[in-house]
CSV table of C-alpha atoms in Angstrom, one decimal:
chain,number,residue,atom,x,y,z
A,1,MET,CA,-6.2,-64.2,-14.5
A,2,LEU,CA,-5.1,-65.8,-17.8
A,3,ALA,CA,-6.1,-69.2,-19.1
A,4,ARG,CA,-5.2,-71.1,-22.3
A,5,VAL,CA,-7.4,-73.7,-24.0
A,6,LEU,CA,-6.5,-75.6,-27.2
A,7,SER,CA,-9.1,-75.8,-30.0
A,8,SER,CA,-8.9,-76.1,-33.8
A,9,ALA,CA,-10.3,-74.6,-37.0
A,10,VAL,CA,-10.4,-75.7,-40.6
A,11,ILE,CA,-8.8,-74.1,-43.6
A,12,GLY,CA,-9.6,-75.9,-46.9
A,13,ILE,CA,-10.1,-79.5,-45.8
A,14,ASP,CA,-7.2,-79.5,-43.2
A,15,ALA,CA,-7.3,-78.3,-39.7
A,16,TYR,CA,-4.8,-76.2,-37.7
A,17,LEU,CA,-4.5,-75.7,-34.0
A,18,VAL,CA,-6.0,-72.6,-32.4
A,19,GLU,CA,-5.0,-71.4,-28.9
A,20,VAL,CA,-7.9,-69.7,-27.2
A,21,GLU,CA,-6.4,-67.3,-24.7
A,22,VAL,CA,-8.8,-65.8,-22.1
A,23,ASP,CA,-7.8,-62.9,-19.9
A,24,ILE,CA,-10.0,-61.6,-17.1
A,25,ALA,CA,-9.1,-58.2,-15.6
A,26,GLN,CA,-10.8,-55.7,-13.4
A,27,GLY,CA,-12.8,-53.0,-15.1
A,28,LEU,CA,-16.1,-52.4,-16.7
A,29,PRO,CA,-17.9,-55.6,-17.7
A,30,THR,CA,-17.0,-56.2,-21.4
A,31,PHE,CA,-16.4,-59.3,-23.6
A,32,THR,CA,-14.0,-58.7,-26.5
A,33,THR,CA,-12.9,-61.3,-29.0
A,34,VAL,CA,-9.8,-60.6,-31.1
A,35,GLY,CA,-7.9,-62.7,-33.6
A,36,LEU,CA,-9.8,-62.1,-36.9
A,37,PRO,CA,-13.2,-63.6,-35.7
A,38,GLU,CA,-16.0,-63.6,-38.2
A,39,ALA,CA,-19.6,-62.8,-37.2
A,40,ALA,CA,-20.5,-66.3,-35.8
A,41,VAL,CA,-17.4,-66.2,-33.7
A,42,LYS,CA,-18.1,-62.7,-32.3
A,43,GLU,CA,-21.6,-63.9,-31.4
A,44,SER,CA,-20.1,-66.6,-29.2
A,45,ARG,CA,-20.0,-64.2,-26.2
A,46,GLU,CA,-23.8,-64.3,-25.9
A,47,ARG,CA,-24.0,-68.1,-26.1
A,48,VAL,CA,-21.1,-68.5,-23.8
A,49,LYS,CA,-22.5,-66.2,-21.2
A,50,SER,CA,-26.0,-67.8,-21.2
A,51,ALA,CA,-24.5,-71.3,-21.2
A,52,ILE,CA,-22.3,-70.7,-18.2
A,53,THR,CA,-25.1,-69.0,-16.2
A,54,ASN,CA,-27.7,-71.6,-17.0
A,55,SER,CA,-25.3,-74.4,-16.2
A,56,GLY,CA,-25.1,-73.1,-12.6
A,57,TYR,CA,-21.8,-71.3,-12.7
A,58,THR,CA,-21.1,-67.6,-12.1
A,59,PHE,CA,-20.2,-65.5,-15.1
A,60,PRO,CA,-17.6,-62.9,-14.1
A,61,ALA,CA,-18.6,-59.2,-14.2
A,62,ASP,CA,-15.2,-58.1,-15.3
A,63,ARG,CA,-13.4,-57.2,-18.5
A,64,ILE,CA,-12.9,-60.4,-20.5
A,65,THR,CA,-10.6,-60.5,-23.5
A,66,VAL,CA,-10.5,-63.6,-25.8
A,67,ASN,CA,-7.7,-64.0,-28.3
A,68,LEU,CA,-7.7,-66.6,-31.0
A,69,ALA,CA,-4.2,-67.4,-32.0
A,70,PRO,CA,-2.7,-67.4,-34.6
A,71,ALA,CA,-4.3,-64.0,-35.0
A,72,ASN,CA,-3.5,-63.6,-38.8
A,73,ILE,CA,-5.9,-66.3,-40.0
A,74,LYS,CA,-9.6,-65.5,-40.1
A,75,LYS,CA,-11.6,-67.7,-37.7
A,76,GLU,CA,-15.0,-69.1,-38.8
A,77,GLY,CA,-17.7,-71.3,-37.3
A,78,THR,CA,-19.1,-71.9,-33.9
A,79,GLY,CA,-16.7,-74.5,-32.6
A,80,PHE,CA,-14.9,-72.0,-30.3
A,81,ASP,CA,-17.9,-71.7,-27.9
A,82,LEU,CA,-16.8,-74.6,-25.7
A,83,PRO,CA,-13.2,-73.7,-25.4
A,84,MET,CA,-14.1,-70.0,-24.7
A,85,ALA,CA,-16.4,-71.1,-21.8
A,86,LEU,CA,-13.8,-73.5,-20.4
A,87,GLY,CA,-11.2,-70.7,-20.6
A,88,ILE,CA,-13.4,-68.4,-18.6
A,89,LEU,CA,-14.1,-71.1,-16.0
A,90,SER,CA,-10.4,-71.8,-15.8
A,91,ALA,CA,-9.5,-68.1,-15.4
A,92,THR,CA,-12.0,-67.8,-12.6
A,93,GLY,CA,-10.5,-70.8,-10.7
A,94,ILE,CA,-13.3,-73.2,-11.2
A,95,LEU,CA,-11.2,-75.5,-13.5
A,96,PRO,CA,-7.6,-76.4,-12.9
A,97,GLU,CA,-5.3,-75.2,-15.7
A,98,LYS,CA,-3.5,-78.5,-15.8
A,99,SER,CA,-6.6,-80.5,-16.5
A,100,ILE,CA,-7.5,-78.6,-19.7
A,101,SER,CA,-4.0,-78.5,-21.1
A,102,ALA,CA,-4.0,-82.2,-22.2
A,103,TYR,CA,-7.1,-82.0,-24.5
A,104,LEU,CA,-8.3,-80.3,-27.6
A,105,PHE,CA,-11.9,-78.9,-27.3
A,106,LEU,CA,-14.5,-78.0,-29.8
A,107,GLY,CA,-18.3,-77.6,-29.7
A,108,GLU,CA,-21.1,-75.1,-30.1
A,109,LEU,CA,-23.0,-74.2,-27.0
A,110,SER,CA,-26.8,-73.7,-26.7
A,111,LEU,CA,-28.1,-71.2,-24.3
A,112,ASP,CA,-28.9,-73.9,-21.7
A,113,GLY,CA,-25.4,-75.4,-21.8
A,114,ARG,CA,-26.0,-78.3,-24.3
A,115,ILE,CA,-23.2,-78.9,-26.7
A,116,LYS,CA,-24.2,-79.0,-30.4
A,117,PRO,CA,-22.2,-80.7,-33.2
A,118,VAL,CA,-19.8,-78.7,-35.5
A,119,ASN,CA,-18.4,-79.3,-39.0
A,120,GLY,CA,-14.9,-80.6,-39.6
A,121,SER,CA,-14.4,-82.7,-36.4
A,122,LEU,CA,-12.5,-85.3,-38.4
A,123,PRO,CA,-9.7,-83.0,-39.7
A,124,MET,CA,-9.6,-81.4,-36.2
A,125,ALA,CA,-9.1,-84.8,-34.6
A,126,ILE,CA,-6.3,-85.6,-37.1
A,127,ALA,CA,-4.6,-82.3,-36.1
A,128,ALA,CA,-4.8,-83.2,-32.4
A,129,GLN,CA,-3.3,-86.6,-33.0
A,130,ARG,CA,-0.4,-85.2,-35.1
A,131,ALA,CA,0.2,-82.6,-32.4
A,132,GLY,CA,0.6,-85.4,-29.8
A,133,TYR,CA,-2.3,-84.5,-27.5
A,134,GLN,CA,-3.8,-87.0,-25.1
A,135,GLY,CA,-7.4,-86.7,-26.4
A,136,ILE,CA,-10.1,-84.6,-27.9
A,137,VAL,CA,-13.4,-83.5,-26.4
A,138,VAL,CA,-16.1,-83.3,-29.0
A,139,PRO,CA,-20.0,-83.1,-29.1
A,140,ALA,CA,-21.6,-86.5,-28.8
A,141,GLU,CA,-22.9,-86.3,-32.4
A,142,ASN,CA,-19.4,-85.9,-33.7
A,143,GLY,CA,-18.0,-88.8,-31.6
A,144,LYS,CA,-18.2,-91.5,-34.3
A,145,GLU,CA,-16.6,-89.3,-36.9
A,146,ALA,CA,-13.7,-88.2,-34.7
A,147,CYS,CA,-12.8,-91.6,-33.3
A,148,VAL,CA,-12.0,-92.8,-36.8
A,149,VAL,CA,-8.5,-91.4,-36.0
A,150,THR,CA,-6.4,-94.1,-34.3
A,151,ASP,CA,-4.2,-93.5,-31.3
A,152,LEU,CA,-6.4,-90.7,-30.0
A,153,CYS,CA,-8.9,-90.8,-27.2
A,154,VAL,CA,-12.2,-89.2,-28.2
A,155,TYR,CA,-14.5,-88.1,-25.4
A,156,PRO,CA,-18.1,-87.4,-26.5
A,157,VAL,CA,-19.9,-84.9,-24.3
A,158,HIS,CA,-23.5,-83.6,-24.1
A,159,THR,CA,-23.4,-80.6,-21.8
A,160,LEU,CA,-21.0,-78.0,-20.4
A,161,GLY,CA,-21.6,-79.3,-16.9
A,162,GLN,CA,-20.5,-82.8,-17.9
A,163,VAL,CA,-17.2,-81.4,-19.3
A,164,VAL,CA,-16.6,-79.4,-16.2
A,165,ASP,CA,-17.2,-82.4,-13.9
A,166,PHE,CA,-14.9,-84.5,-16.1
A,167,LEU,CA,-12.1,-82.0,-16.0
A,168,ARG,CA,-12.5,-81.6,-12.2
A,169,GLY,CA,-12.3,-85.4,-11.7
A,170,PHE,CA,-15.9,-85.7,-10.4
A,171,THR,CA,-17.0,-88.0,-13.2
A,172,SER,CA,-15.4,-90.1,-16.0
A,173,ILE,CA,-16.2,-90.3,-19.7
A,174,PRO,CA,-15.2,-93.5,-21.5
A,175,PRO,CA,-13.4,-92.9,-24.8
A,176,GLN,CA,-15.5,-93.7,-27.8
A,177,LYS,CA,-14.3,-96.5,-30.2
A,178,THR,CA,-15.3,-97.4,-33.7
A,179,ASP,CA,-14.8,-100.7,-35.5
A,180,LEU,CA,-13.3,-99.6,-38.8
A,181,ARG,CA,-13.3,-103.1,-40.2
A,182,ALA,CA,-17.1,-103.4,-39.6
A,183,VAL,CA,-17.6,-100.0,-41.3
A,184,PHE,CA,-15.7,-101.1,-44.4
A,185,ASP,CA,-17.4,-104.5,-44.5
A,186,ALA,CA,-20.9,-103.0,-44.2
A,187,PRO,CA,-23.0,-104.2,-47.1
A,188,ASP,CA,-23.9,-101.8,-50.0
A,189,CYS,CA,-27.5,-100.9,-49.6
A,190,SER,CA,-27.8,-98.9,-52.8
A,191,GLY,CA,-29.6,-101.7,-54.6
A,192,THR,CA,-28.2,-100.9,-58.0
A,193,ASP,CA,-26.5,-103.5,-60.2
A,194,PHE,CA,-25.5,-103.8,-63.9
A,195,ALA,CA,-27.5,-107.1,-63.9
A,196,GLU,CA,-30.7,-104.9,-64.1
A,197,VAL,CA,-29.6,-103.3,-67.3
A,198,MET,CA,-31.1,-105.1,-70.4
A,199,GLY,CA,-29.1,-104.8,-73.6
A,200,GLN,CA,-26.5,-102.0,-74.1
A,201,GLU,CA,-23.7,-104.5,-74.1
A,202,HIS,CA,-21.4,-102.1,-76.1
A,203,ALA,CA,-22.0,-99.3,-73.5
A,204,LYS,CA,-21.4,-101.7,-70.6
A,205,ARG,CA,-18.1,-102.8,-72.2
A,206,ALA,CA,-17.0,-99.1,-72.6
A,207,LEU,CA,-18.0,-98.3,-69.0
A,208,GLU,CA,-16.0,-101.3,-67.8
A,209,ILE,CA,-12.9,-100.0,-69.7
A,210,ALA,CA,-13.6,-96.5,-68.2
A,211,ALA,CA,-13.7,-97.9,-64.7
A,212,ALA,CA,-10.6,-100.0,-65.2
A,213,GLY,CA,-8.5,-97.1,-66.3
A,214,GLY,CA,-10.2,-94.2,-64.5
A,215,HIS,CA,-11.2,-92.6,-67.9
A,216,ASN,CA,-13.7,-89.8,-68.4
A,217,VAL,CA,-16.8,-90.8,-70.4
A,218,ILE,CA,-19.6,-89.1,-72.4
A,219,MET,CA,-22.7,-91.0,-73.5
A,220,VAL,CA,-24.7,-89.9,-76.4
A,221,GLY,CA,-28.2,-91.3,-77.0
A,222,PRO,CA,-31.9,-90.5,-77.3
A,223,PRO,CA,-34.1,-90.1,-74.2
A,224,GLY,CA,-35.0,-93.3,-72.5
A,225,SER,CA,-32.0,-95.3,-73.9
A,226,GLY,CA,-30.7,-95.9,-70.4
A,227,LYS,CA,-27.8,-93.3,-70.0
A,228,THR,CA,-28.7,-92.3,-66.5
A,229,MET,CA,-29.4,-95.9,-65.5
A,230,LEU,CA,-25.9,-96.9,-66.7
A,231,ALA,CA,-24.3,-93.9,-65.0
A,232,ARG,CA,-25.8,-94.6,-61.6
A,233,ARG,CA,-24.3,-98.1,-61.6
A,234,ILE,CA,-20.7,-97.0,-62.3
A,235,PRO,CA,-19.8,-96.8,-58.6
A,236,THR,CA,-20.7,-100.5,-58.2
A,237,ILE,CA,-17.9,-101.6,-60.5
A,238,LEU,CA,-15.2,-99.2,-59.3
A,239,PRO,CA,-12.5,-100.7,-57.0
A,240,PRO,CA,-13.2,-100.5,-53.2
A,241,MET,CA,-11.9,-97.4,-51.5
A,242,SER,CA,-8.7,-97.6,-49.5
A,243,PHE,CA,-8.5,-96.3,-46.0
A,244,ALA,CA,-6.5,-93.2,-47.1
A,245,GLU,CA,-9.1,-92.5,-49.8
A,246,ALA,CA,-11.9,-92.9,-47.3
A,247,ILE,CA,-10.2,-90.5,-44.9
A,248,GLU,CA,-9.6,-87.8,-47.6
A,249,THR,CA,-13.2,-88.1,-48.9
A,250,THR,CA,-14.7,-88.0,-45.4
A,251,LYS,CA,-12.8,-84.9,-44.6
A,252,ILE,CA,-14.4,-83.1,-47.5
A,253,PHE,CA,-17.9,-84.2,-46.5
A,254,SER,CA,-17.1,-83.3,-42.8
A,255,VAL,CA,-16.0,-79.8,-43.6
A,256,VAL,CA,-19.2,-79.0,-45.6
A,257,GLY,CA,-21.4,-80.6,-42.9
A,258,MET,CA,-22.8,-83.4,-45.3
A,259,LEU,CA,-21.5,-86.4,-43.3
A,260,ASP,CA,-24.0,-88.8,-42.0
A,261,ARG,CA,-23.7,-88.7,-38.1
A,262,GLU,CA,-24.4,-92.5,-38.1
A,263,GLN,CA,-21.8,-93.2,-40.8
A,264,PRO,CA,-18.3,-92.1,-39.4
A,265,LEU,CA,-16.5,-92.8,-42.7
A,266,VAL,CA,-17.4,-92.5,-46.4
A,267,THR,CA,-16.5,-96.0,-47.6
A,268,ARG,CA,-18.5,-96.0,-50.8
A,269,ARG,CA,-17.2,-94.0,-53.8
A,270,PRO,CA,-19.3,-90.7,-54.1
A,271,PHE,CA,-21.7,-90.2,-56.9
A,272,ARG,CA,-22.6,-86.6,-57.4
A,273,SER,CA,-25.2,-85.5,-60.0
A,274,PRO,CA,-25.7,-81.7,-59.9
A,275,HIS,CA,-28.6,-80.1,-61.8
A,276,HIS,CA,-27.7,-78.3,-65.0
A,277,THR,CA,-28.7,-74.9,-63.4
A,278,ILE,CA,-25.7,-75.1,-61.0
A,279,SER,CA,-23.3,-72.1,-61.0
A,280,ASP,CA,-19.6,-72.2,-61.5
A,281,ALA,CA,-19.0,-71.6,-57.8
A,282,GLY,CA,-21.4,-74.5,-56.9
A,283,LEU,CA,-19.5,-76.8,-59.3
A,284,ILE,CA,-15.9,-75.8,-58.6
A,285,GLY,CA,-16.2,-74.3,-55.1
A,286,GLY,CA,-15.9,-70.8,-53.8
A,287,GLY,CA,-18.3,-68.2,-52.4
A,288,HIS,CA,-17.9,-65.5,-49.9
A,289,ILE,CA,-16.8,-68.1,-47.4
A,290,PRO,CA,-15.0,-70.6,-49.7
A,291,ARG,CA,-16.3,-74.1,-49.5
A,292,PRO,CA,-15.8,-77.2,-51.7
A,293,GLY,CA,-17.9,-77.6,-54.8
A,294,GLU,CA,-19.3,-80.6,-56.5
A,295,VAL,CA,-16.0,-81.6,-58.2
A,296,SER,CA,-14.5,-81.9,-54.7
A,297,LEU,CA,-17.5,-83.7,-53.2
A,298,ALA,CA,-17.0,-86.2,-56.1
A,299,HIS,CA,-13.4,-86.7,-55.1
A,300,ASN,CA,-12.4,-90.4,-55.4
A,301,GLY,CA,-15.8,-91.0,-57.0
A,302,VAL,CA,-18.0,-90.1,-60.0
A,303,LEU,CA,-19.3,-86.7,-61.1
A,304,PHE,CA,-22.3,-87.2,-63.4
A,305,LEU,CA,-23.4,-84.3,-65.6
A,306,ASP,CA,-26.7,-85.2,-67.3
A,307,GLU,CA,-27.9,-83.2,-70.3
A,308,LEU,CA,-24.4,-81.7,-70.7
A,309,PRO,CA,-25.2,-79.1,-73.4
A,310,GLU,CA,-27.8,-77.6,-71.0
A,311,TYR,CA,-25.1,-76.4,-68.6
A,312,LYS,CA,-23.9,-72.9,-69.0
A,313,LYS,CA,-20.8,-72.6,-71.1
A,314,ASN,CA,-18.7,-70.8,-68.4
A,315,VAL,CA,-19.6,-73.6,-65.9
A,316,LEU,CA,-18.4,-76.3,-68.3
A,317,GLU,CA,-15.2,-74.4,-69.1
A,318,VAL,CA,-14.1,-74.2,-65.4
A,319,LEU,CA,-13.9,-78.0,-65.4
A,320,ARG,CA,-10.7,-77.9,-67.3
A,321,GLN,CA,-8.4,-77.3,-64.3
A,322,PRO,CA,-9.7,-80.1,-62.1
A,323,LEU,CA,-9.7,-82.5,-65.0
A,324,GLU,CA,-6.1,-81.8,-65.7
A,325,ASP,CA,-4.7,-81.0,-62.2
A,326,LEU,CA,-6.9,-83.3,-60.1
A,327,GLN,CA,-7.4,-80.3,-57.7
A,328,VAL,CA,-9.1,-76.9,-57.6
A,329,THR,CA,-7.4,-73.7,-56.4
A,330,ILE,CA,-9.6,-70.9,-55.2
A,331,SER,CA,-8.0,-67.6,-54.7
A,332,ARG,CA,-9.3,-64.8,-52.6
A,333,ALA,CA,-7.8,-61.5,-51.3
A,334,ALA,CA,-7.1,-63.0,-47.9
A,335,SER,CA,-6.1,-66.5,-48.8
A,336,THR,CA,-5.8,-69.2,-51.4
A,337,LEU,CA,-7.4,-72.6,-50.8
A,338,THR,CA,-6.8,-75.9,-52.7
A,339,TYR,CA,-9.3,-78.7,-52.6
A,340,PRO,CA,-8.7,-82.2,-54.0
A,341,SER,CA,-10.9,-83.1,-57.0
A,342,SER,CA,-9.7,-86.4,-58.5
A,343,PHE,CA,-12.9,-87.7,-59.9
A,344,MET,CA,-14.2,-89.7,-62.9
A,345,LEU,CA,-16.3,-87.4,-65.1
A,346,LEU,CA,-19.4,-89.1,-66.6
A,347,ALA,CA,-21.5,-87.0,-68.9
A,348,ALA,CA,-24.6,-87.7,-70.9
A,349,MET,CA,-26.3,-85.8,-73.8
A,350,ASN,CA,-28.9,-86.2,-76.5
A,351,PRO,CA,-27.6,-86.4,-80.1
A,352,CYS,CA,-29.7,-83.3,-81.1
A,353,PRO,CA,-32.1,-80.8,-79.4
A,354,CYS,CA,-35.1,-83.0,-79.8
A,355,GLY,CA,-33.2,-86.1,-78.9
A,356,PHE,CA,-34.2,-88.4,-81.7
A,357,PHE,CA,-31.5,-87.9,-84.3
A,358,THR,CA,-30.2,-91.5,-84.0
A,359,ASP,CA,-33.5,-93.1,-82.9
A,360,PRO,CA,-35.0,-95.3,-85.8
A,361,ARG,CA,-38.4,-95.3,-84.1
A,362,HIS,CA,-38.9,-91.5,-83.9
A,363,ALA,CA,-38.4,-88.9,-86.6
A,364,CYS,CA,-35.9,-86.1,-85.9
A,365,ARG,CA,-37.1,-82.6,-87.0
A,366,CYS,CA,-33.9,-80.8,-86.2
A,367,THR,CA,-31.9,-79.2,-89.0
A,368,ALA,CA,-28.2,-79.8,-89.5
A,369,HIS,CA,-27.5,-76.3,-88.3
A,370,GLN,CA,-29.5,-76.9,-85.1
A,371,ILE,CA,-27.7,-80.1,-84.4
A,372,HIS,CA,-24.3,-78.5,-85.0
A,373,ARG,CA,-25.1,-75.5,-82.7
A,374,TYR,CA,-26.4,-77.9,-80.0
A,375,ARG,CA,-23.2,-80.0,-80.1
A,376,SER,CA,-20.9,-77.0,-80.3
A,377,LYS,CA,-22.0,-76.0,-76.8
A,378,ILE,CA,-19.4,-78.4,-75.7
A,379,SER,CA,-16.0,-76.9,-76.6
A,380,GLY,CA,-13.3,-78.9,-78.3
A,381,PRO,CA,-10.8,-78.5,-75.4
A,382,LEU,CA,-13.3,-79.9,-72.9
A,383,LEU,CA,-14.2,-82.8,-75.3
A,384,ASP,CA,-10.6,-83.6,-75.7
A,385,ARG,CA,-10.3,-84.1,-72.0
A,386,ILE,CA,-13.0,-86.8,-72.2
A,387,ASP,CA,-11.4,-90.1,-73.1
A,388,ILE,CA,-14.3,-92.3,-74.1
A,389,HIS,CA,-17.3,-91.4,-76.3
A,390,ILE,CA,-20.2,-93.9,-76.2
A,391,GLU,CA,-23.2,-94.1,-78.4
A,392,VAL,CA,-26.1,-95.4,-76.5
A,393,PRO,CA,-28.9,-96.3,-78.9
A,394,ALA,CA,-32.5,-97.0,-77.9
A,395,VAL,CA,-33.0,-100.5,-76.6
A,396,PRO,CA,-35.1,-102.8,-78.9
A,397,HIS,CA,-38.2,-104.2,-77.4
A,398,LYS,CA,-37.0,-107.7,-77.8
A,399,ASP,CA,-34.0,-107.0,-75.5
A,400,LEU,CA,-36.4,-105.6,-72.9
A,401,MET,CA,-38.5,-108.8,-72.9
A,402,ILE,CA,-35.6,-111.1,-72.2
A,403,ASN,CA,-35.9,-112.6,-68.7
A,404,ALA,CA,-32.3,-113.6,-68.4
A,405,ARG,CA,-30.2,-111.3,-66.2
A,406,SER,CA,-27.1,-109.5,-67.5
A,407,GLU,CA,-23.7,-109.8,-66.0
A,408,SER,CA,-23.6,-108.6,-62.4
A,409,SER,CA,-21.6,-105.6,-61.1
A,410,ALA,CA,-19.7,-108.0,-58.9
A,411,ALA,CA,-18.4,-110.0,-61.9
A,412,ILE,CA,-17.4,-106.8,-63.8
A,413,ARG,CA,-15.8,-105.4,-60.7
A,414,LEU,CA,-13.5,-108.4,-60.4
A,415,ARG,CA,-12.0,-107.7,-63.8
A,416,VAL,CA,-11.7,-104.0,-63.0
A,417,VAL,CA,-9.9,-104.7,-59.8
A,418,ALA,CA,-7.5,-107.0,-61.5
A,419,ALA,CA,-6.7,-104.4,-64.2
A,420,ARG,CA,-6.2,-101.7,-61.5
A,421,LYS,CA,-3.8,-104.0,-59.7
A,422,ILE,CA,-1.7,-104.3,-62.8
A,423,GLN,CA,-1.7,-100.5,-63.0
A,424,SER,CA,-0.7,-100.0,-59.4
A,425,GLN,CA,2.3,-102.2,-59.9
A,426,ARG,CA,3.2,-100.3,-63.1
A,427,PHE,CA,3.0,-96.9,-61.4
A,428,GLN,CA,4.1,-97.9,-57.8
A,429,ARG,CA,6.9,-95.4,-57.8
A,430,THR,CA,4.7,-92.5,-59.0
A,431,LYS,CA,1.6,-90.7,-57.8
A,432,ILE,CA,-0.4,-92.1,-60.7
A,433,TYR,CA,-3.1,-94.5,-59.7
A,434,ALA,CA,-4.7,-95.3,-63.1
A,435,ASN,CA,-3.9,-95.2,-66.8
A,436,ALA,CA,-6.0,-92.0,-67.3
A,437,GLN,CA,-3.5,-90.0,-65.3
A,438,MET,CA,-0.5,-90.9,-67.5
A,439,ALA,CA,1.5,-88.0,-68.8
A,440,SER,CA,3.3,-87.9,-72.1
A,441,ARG,CA,6.5,-89.5,-70.8
A,442,HIS,CA,4.5,-92.4,-69.3
A,443,ILE,CA,2.6,-92.9,-72.5
A,444,ARG,CA,5.9,-93.2,-74.4
A,445,SER,CA,7.1,-95.7,-71.9
A,446,HIS,CA,4.0,-97.9,-71.4
A,447,CYS,CA,1.9,-97.5,-74.5
A,448,ARG,CA,4.2,-98.7,-77.2
A,449,ILE,CA,2.5,-100.2,-80.2
A,450,GLY,CA,3.6,-102.2,-83.2
A,451,ASP,CA,3.9,-101.1,-86.8
A,452,ASP,CA,0.6,-102.6,-87.9
A,453,ALA,CA,-1.3,-100.9,-85.0
A,454,SER,CA,0.6,-97.7,-85.7
A,455,SER,CA,-0.5,-97.7,-89.3
A,456,VAL,CA,-4.2,-98.2,-88.2
A,457,LEU,CA,-3.9,-95.3,-85.7
A,458,GLU,CA,-2.2,-93.0,-88.2
A,459,ALA,CA,-5.0,-93.6,-90.7
A,460,ALA,CA,-7.7,-92.9,-88.1
A,461,ILE,CA,-6.0,-89.7,-87.1
A,462,ASP,CA,-5.9,-88.5,-90.7
A,463,ARG,CA,-9.5,-89.4,-91.3
A,464,LEU,CA,-10.9,-88.0,-88.1
A,465,GLY,CA,-8.6,-85.0,-87.8
A,466,LEU,CA,-7.7,-85.9,-84.2
A,467,SER,CA,-5.7,-83.6,-81.9
A,468,ALA,CA,-2.5,-84.6,-80.1
A,469,ARG,CA,-4.5,-84.9,-76.9
A,470,ALA,CA,-7.1,-87.2,-78.6
A,471,TYR,CA,-4.1,-89.3,-79.9
A,472,ASN,CA,-2.8,-89.8,-76.4
A,473,ARG,CA,-6.3,-90.6,-75.2
A,474,ILE,CA,-6.6,-93.5,-77.7
A,475,LEU,CA,-3.2,-94.9,-76.5
A,476,LYS,CA,-4.3,-94.7,-72.9
A,477,ILE,CA,-7.6,-96.5,-73.6
A,478,SER,CA,-5.6,-99.1,-75.6
A,479,ARG,CA,-3.4,-99.7,-72.6
A,480,THR,CA,-6.4,-100.2,-70.3
A,481,ILE,CA,-8.0,-102.7,-72.7
A,482,ALA,CA,-4.7,-104.6,-72.8
A,483,ASP,CA,-4.7,-104.6,-69.0
A,484,LEU,CA,-8.2,-106.0,-68.9
A,485,ASP,CA,-6.8,-108.8,-71.1
A,486,ALA,CA,-3.8,-109.1,-68.8
A,487,MET,CA,-1.4,-108.5,-71.7
A,488,ASP,CA,1.9,-106.8,-71.4
A,489,HIS,CA,1.9,-105.4,-75.0
A,490,ILE,CA,-0.8,-103.5,-76.8
A,491,GLN,CA,-2.2,-105.4,-79.8
A,492,ILE,CA,-3.8,-104.1,-82.9
A,493,HIS,CA,-7.3,-105.2,-81.8
A,494,HIS,CA,-6.8,-103.1,-78.6
A,495,VAL,CA,-6.1,-100.0,-80.7
A,496,THR,CA,-9.0,-100.6,-83.1
A,497,GLU,CA,-11.4,-101.0,-80.2
A,498,ALA,CA,-10.1,-97.8,-78.6
A,499,ILE,CA,-10.6,-95.8,-81.8
A,500,GLN,CA,-14.3,-96.8,-81.7
A,501,TYR,CA,-14.7,-94.8,-78.5
A,502,ARG,CA,-14.0,-91.5,-80.2
A,503,SER,CA,-17.4,-91.2,-82.0
A,504,LEU,CA,-17.8,-87.4,-81.3
A,505,ASP,CA,-14.5,-86.8,-83.1
A,506,ARG,CA,-16.1,-88.3,-86.2
A,507,ALA,CA,-19.2,-86.1,-85.7
A,508,ARG,CA,-17.0,-83.0,-85.4
A,509,ARG,CA,-15.1,-84.0,-88.6
A,510,ASP,CA,-18.4,-84.4,-90.5
A,511,HIS,CA,-19.5,-80.9,-89.5
């Protein structure tokens, strides 16, 4: 007897359909799985056999062959347990073949027949919807995640017996629904706000510009000056996520198994802050079984690298591709995977090894050579890819004693959203979403400046020894500042303010 059950697997962050073919023939009792299964898939035979037996059904004492098609793609994960079990029950006549042909199935089986959650149920639900299937049967813990997909019936199940009774018509399972509007309108419980930051008005202004234009930022200041405090509040002033952004970000978290089961959709921009001991594979992605790294988990959000010079040099250098291409390509002998990585890079560092080079209240004991060697850990090409350099000095005690609250994140966010709206209209016929993504041809078209501003910029380039990339960065920042002022043309004061945000260029020139 031959039975076919539809399932799905993930490659990268997208899913593809997998046809689970089960053939039962006379012969010595064996259970063979073909179609490039990895170790966890091969072990399914033990889980499937025990689950079928412990659920009250008879496991056939015949020769069983399971083929996972397409057979040229390596199959990973435990989500094929349920479709394998249903295929065996269909091939033995317990389940009608017609009943299983309308659904896509996925789920891991425990030995007693319970169905456990799997990773990647959201991209698998998207694949089922695009293929035109009636519905998808998923573990109950994956139900909220899968039913984010509209026009698809999602049936959450707990046990193998429940699925069999449903397919035989003995019981009904109501499709699960999710109120997406309520998910997006849920209040932000992070509790962070720029109103809690005392002083640092210059840094807050620079971060507002960065958020408005999607610019990468590096903050330089002594310990305790508030760099981390400022960084953690950046997501509160970024524009709200669109549904398309939320789906793409949720797919990444779903594939790596980091999605909260009670939160079906990632509606807040991610904030990732890996430790400086992270490896290049942990940051970019990869491994024996490739998986997304921190740059992809920060997609549509913020990647914060604290104590930037403490990261290994090879780890920092691999950031170049995602910063330029907004995606990461991982090549292996068997396949090449591409993960999205459009994030806002936010870095922080001390001005010297001891941290007190610019602090008037503490004496710095570092030599000029030590300071130069410390800062040179960040290569020029990487620094050129960071648009805004901010000096974050120690906050005076008088500013800390002020009881008045600073401007709130909500007020800053209104200006950021207004500036982003101008940019979306400017780039509506392109794939660019913010000024930071402008290429050279866009800069020539949208960042024209007058003769007076051009003279100021030329003098700054000669004095600081800026590269062509840094020159373009200044024009992009000037364009963003003009957008915040709702002005069509870049003025000289926009350019002069933008030049102020290249402080590390001055430091490199001095050395």
